XYZ file of C-alpha atoms in Angstrom:
334
model
C 0.000 0.000 0.000
C 1.294 3.468 -0.909
C 0.411 6.850 0.497
C -1.331 9.264 -1.853
C 1.769 11.451 -2.052
C 3.921 8.581 -3.347
C 1.440 7.552 -6.038
C -0.237 9.507 -8.820
C -3.809 9.781 -7.622
C -6.250 12.402 -8.904
C -5.486 15.808 -7.477
C -7.979 17.453 -5.161
C -7.974 21.248 -5.039
C -9.046 22.863 -1.785
C -10.296 26.391 -2.458
C -10.618 28.947 0.336
C -12.454 32.304 0.059
C -10.953 35.024 2.206
C -13.381 37.965 2.083
C -17.122 38.538 2.577
C -17.906 39.768 -0.946
C -16.438 36.614 -2.465
C -18.247 34.432 0.066
C -21.551 35.827 -1.216
C -20.777 34.214 -4.571
C -20.384 30.704 -3.110
C -24.018 29.636 -3.691
C -23.642 30.618 -7.352
C -20.430 28.605 -7.579
C -22.071 25.515 -6.070
C -25.028 25.829 -8.437
C -22.802 26.368 -11.478
C -20.604 23.334 -10.750
C -23.608 21.136 -9.960
C -25.141 22.005 -13.321
C -21.898 20.937 -14.955
C -22.041 17.592 -13.170
C -18.883 18.310 -11.169
C -18.649 16.734 -7.734
C -17.840 19.160 -4.920
C -17.242 18.963 -1.197
C -18.335 22.099 0.613
C -16.270 23.571 3.429
C -16.893 26.411 5.850
C -15.452 29.057 3.546
C -14.875 27.298 0.243
C -14.952 23.937 -1.464
C -12.905 20.955 -2.643
C -12.986 19.915 -6.296
C -11.105 17.636 -8.688
C -9.043 18.824 -11.653
C -12.036 19.261 -13.955
C -13.729 21.315 -11.266
C -10.630 23.464 -10.800
C -10.566 24.279 -14.529
C -14.249 25.211 -14.522
C -13.879 27.232 -11.338
C -10.895 29.111 -12.749
C -13.013 30.579 -15.552
C -15.926 31.378 -13.227
C -13.773 33.141 -10.648
C -12.091 35.350 -13.226
C -15.457 36.900 -14.062
C -17.264 36.994 -10.707
C -14.696 37.176 -7.892
C -11.724 39.123 -6.597
C -8.964 36.576 -7.237
C -6.603 38.265 -4.804
C -8.886 37.074 -2.005
C -8.983 33.433 -3.132
C -6.329 30.832 -2.300
C -5.905 27.110 -2.967
C -3.794 24.158 -1.949
C -3.179 20.537 -2.936
C -2.036 17.629 -0.755
C -2.488 19.823 2.333
C 0.553 21.835 1.331
C 0.926 25.599 1.826
C -1.855 27.878 0.573
C -1.090 29.621 -2.726
C -2.701 32.501 -4.638
C -5.530 31.277 -6.867
C -3.765 32.846 -9.858
C -1.158 30.054 -9.634
C -3.674 27.253 -10.121
C -3.278 27.385 -13.892
C 0.410 26.516 -13.555
C -0.489 23.373 -11.595
C -2.953 22.367 -14.318
C -0.356 22.987 -17.045
C 2.049 20.536 -15.379
C -0.288 17.570 -15.856
C 2.191 15.986 -18.289
C 4.387 14.913 -15.403
C 1.720 12.459 -14.213
C 2.252 10.315 -17.331
C 6.026 10.317 -16.841
C 5.577 8.912 -13.336
C 2.682 6.547 -14.064
C 4.375 5.008 -17.093
C 7.844 5.186 -15.486
C 9.341 6.958 -18.480
C 12.643 7.016 -16.632
C 16.003 5.385 -17.216
C 19.407 5.757 -15.591
C 22.842 6.656 -16.866
C 26.003 5.572 -15.100
C 28.769 8.027 -14.194
C 31.968 6.470 -12.813
C 33.486 7.348 -9.471
C 37.185 6.446 -9.331
C 39.938 6.087 -6.756
C 43.332 7.755 -6.835
C 44.618 5.181 -9.340
C 41.713 6.038 -11.667
C 40.170 2.621 -11.102
C 36.393 2.488 -10.976
C 35.112 2.333 -7.418
C 31.418 3.042 -7.976
C 28.850 4.616 -10.275
C 26.394 7.393 -9.582
C 22.971 6.538 -10.996
C 21.679 9.618 -12.834
C 18.016 9.704 -13.843
C 17.019 10.497 -17.415
C 13.429 11.363 -18.349
C 11.394 11.353 -21.534
C 7.930 12.201 -22.805
C 5.616 9.613 -24.314
C 6.840 10.610 -27.784
C 10.430 9.818 -26.760
C 11.643 13.416 -26.489
C 13.965 14.187 -23.612
C 12.926 16.050 -20.477
C 15.774 17.707 -18.590
C 16.037 17.368 -14.787
C 15.839 21.156 -14.384
C 12.395 20.947 -16.017
C 10.930 17.897 -14.359
C 11.794 18.474 -10.703
C 10.375 22.031 -10.537
C 7.272 20.768 -12.373
C 6.899 17.914 -9.885
C 7.175 20.310 -6.975
C 4.542 22.657 -8.417
C 2.101 19.799 -9.040
C 2.709 18.087 -5.697
C 4.339 15.064 -7.350
C 7.845 15.415 -5.898
C 7.263 12.503 -3.510
C 6.014 10.210 -6.280
C 8.811 11.248 -8.664
C 11.535 10.708 -6.081
C 10.156 7.258 -5.284
C 10.076 6.073 -8.900
C 13.582 7.476 -9.438
C 14.892 5.496 -6.450
C 13.191 2.300 -7.640
C 14.569 2.730 -11.172
C 18.074 3.363 -9.832
C 17.978 0.156 -7.766
C 17.004 -1.836 -10.882
C 19.904 -0.353 -12.837
C 22.280 -0.884 -9.909
C 21.455 -4.601 -10.013
C 23.200 -4.743 -13.418
C 26.585 -3.725 -12.025
C 29.394 -6.209 -11.532
C 29.990 -5.635 -7.865
C 30.735 -1.905 -7.934
C 28.856 0.343 -5.576
C 25.962 2.455 -6.822
C 25.284 5.973 -5.516
C 21.526 6.636 -5.585
C 20.148 10.143 -5.066
C 17.178 10.902 -2.865
C 15.444 14.072 -1.684
C 15.001 14.042 2.123
C 11.972 16.337 2.043
C 10.161 13.784 -0.154
C 10.158 11.214 2.651
C 7.539 11.569 5.374
C 8.327 8.400 7.309
C 11.420 6.306 6.484
C 9.768 3.088 7.640
C 6.812 3.635 5.304
C 8.183 5.657 2.389
C 11.348 3.580 1.892
C 9.747 0.174 2.334
C 9.274 -0.443 -1.390
C 12.866 0.578 -2.178
C 14.261 -1.809 0.441
C 11.937 -4.603 -0.702
C 12.991 -4.202 -4.346
C 16.694 -4.394 -3.495
C 16.028 -7.636 -1.590
C 14.020 -9.102 -4.479
C 16.822 -8.333 -6.943
C 19.479 -9.776 -4.638
C 21.337 -6.477 -4.363
C 23.817 -6.469 -1.480
C 22.911 -3.533 0.824
C 26.602 -2.674 1.126
C 26.727 -2.027 -2.622
C 24.192 0.815 -2.399
C 25.018 4.317 -1.199
C 22.046 6.636 -0.766
C 23.065 10.198 -1.499
C 21.363 13.214 0.045
C 20.520 15.685 -2.716
C 21.153 19.368 -1.944
C 22.679 18.790 1.475
C 23.087 22.524 1.995
C 19.307 23.081 1.748
C 18.277 20.568 4.421
C 16.442 22.433 7.179
C 15.094 19.610 9.363
C 18.240 17.829 10.542
C 16.361 15.625 12.998
C 14.220 14.281 10.154
C 17.322 13.701 8.010
C 19.011 11.851 10.880
C 15.972 9.604 11.200
C 16.132 8.741 7.490
C 19.861 8.052 7.557
C 19.527 5.930 10.695
C 16.924 3.820 8.900
C 19.227 3.305 5.909
C 22.091 2.339 8.218
C 19.859 -0.093 10.119
C 19.075 -1.838 6.813
C 22.777 -2.137 5.957
C 23.116 0.688 3.429
C 25.739 3.434 3.392
C 24.938 7.079 2.720
C 26.630 10.185 1.385
C 26.179 13.925 1.685
C 26.163 15.692 -1.677
C 27.246 19.230 -2.599
C 28.940 19.964 0.727
C 30.707 23.304 0.759
C 31.268 26.306 2.985
C 27.724 26.386 4.376
C 27.974 23.008 6.059
C 30.525 24.286 8.522
C 30.009 22.774 11.967
C 31.927 19.629 12.813
C 29.332 18.767 15.464
C 26.531 18.650 12.897
C 28.463 16.429 10.502
C 29.618 14.217 13.354
C 25.966 13.628 14.258
C 25.113 12.612 10.698
C 28.208 10.396 10.352
C 28.138 10.062 6.544
C 30.289 7.331 5.009
C 31.065 9.669 2.091
C 31.199 13.459 1.754
C 31.140 15.000 -1.736
C 32.826 18.362 -2.202
C 30.628 20.635 -4.321
C 31.956 20.979 -7.871
C 32.078 24.776 -7.594
C 35.087 24.319 -5.307
C 36.625 21.562 -7.451
C 36.684 23.075 -10.923
C 39.797 25.222 -11.213
C 40.971 24.434 -7.675
C 44.561 23.852 -8.803
C 44.932 27.550 -9.654
C 42.491 29.208 -7.232
C 43.697 29.921 -3.649
C 40.148 30.646 -2.435
C 38.865 27.284 -3.679
C 41.938 25.568 -2.282
C 41.120 26.940 1.149
C 37.589 25.494 1.022
C 38.826 22.165 -0.359
C 41.428 21.800 2.400
C 38.924 22.750 5.101
C 36.479 20.195 3.690
C 39.150 17.484 3.609
C 40.146 18.104 7.214
C 36.494 18.014 8.252
C 35.828 14.734 6.445
C 38.847 12.995 7.925
C 38.036 14.228 11.436
C 34.621 12.574 11.398
C 35.744 9.424 9.584
C 34.128 10.167 6.226
C 35.643 9.359 2.844
C 36.249 12.622 0.912
C 35.010 12.615 -2.692
C 35.580 15.461 -5.148
C 32.865 15.788 -7.814
C 33.002 17.734 -11.046
C 36.667 17.024 -11.861
C 37.307 18.067 -15.463
C 41.073 18.537 -15.747
C 44.222 16.587 -14.939
C 45.575 19.540 -12.964
C 42.630 19.646 -10.562
C 42.716 15.859 -10.134
C 46.441 15.871 -9.284
C 46.072 18.755 -6.821
C 43.179 17.084 -4.995
C 44.875 13.686 -4.971
C 48.090 15.132 -3.565
C 46.153 16.809 -0.755
C 44.566 13.497 0.276
C 41.244 13.191 -1.528
C 40.386 9.510 -1.985
C 37.572 9.412 -4.555
C 36.850 11.466 -7.666
C 34.007 11.994 -10.121
C 33.667 14.155 -13.208
C 33.888 14.418 -16.975
C 37.655 13.861 -16.841
C 37.003 10.244 -15.865
C 33.797 9.718 -17.818
C 30.486 11.342 -18.711
C 27.179 9.727 -17.737
C 26.511 6.851 -20.155
C 23.759 4.356 -20.828
C 26.144 1.479 -20.079
C 28.709 1.188 -17.251
C 32.366 1.572 -18.161
C 34.465 -1.276 -16.804
C 37.863 -0.423 -18.220
C 40.557 1.427 -16.318
C 41.205 4.908 -17.738
C 44.382 5.042 -19.835
C 46.477 8.115 -19.115
C 47.698 10.041 -22.140
């Protein structure tokens, strides 16, 4: 059984009227929607309708109400101005992507200091029903607007586990968004179950926190990471930089891997300011027993500088771009 947020059920729009003049129009709204055969649930100062009702209501309200005094919400999320409801309706295409699992994964190698493959990061790729590509910077904002971030994150995790099962023993780094998980025990159950069904060794999976710097609820994150650890999985913190500055906080999270944000990696060999951040990060990682990983390496010079300082793992276009098939050959230096 899945919660409504993790599956693509029909959206319900809760509409709230915030002034007396608009409230006077409610009987007309009820009558209009009833004539159209649209089911409604009345509330004290508004109503709840499905997507068809929201479209019909949008046209009605434009003509008969002060839209600045009308708000809506979906999935019991924050109230939003009614003027934004059209954007939610326009993002309906994302439902098909999730329902039909129009998602695949590409593999990007993570190497050790000898440029031998240590692991792969599983990077989601999306497409429309006609086969055209959808870029991550399109799909994740759309999912957030439409209240589908939870469902999208879940199907991405499940897809990544399936692709990880194809590897020949290397670890797989799988991204997840902490804010998309209400309860680890419930929301992650299907992911854990799938890995067991496919015979994937828990120690071969590393769950990577996306946008570490933007995590606000550290207690919730700790609960998620504790659940992963209890099930035998490792975890990593992604995009760590200057903002994640307190040793105490990182010591509490105890990540197996810490990934230095690429903005401090690219050009580090020639940039004293970036070198300062990279060295501070390295010291921090070693103090708490984490393995330091530099992501976004694109040049030999940056790789050599980071390796000489003590970085243990590396990822970036210099070693290999994301590809549909894993790369099993050691990189040949030229």
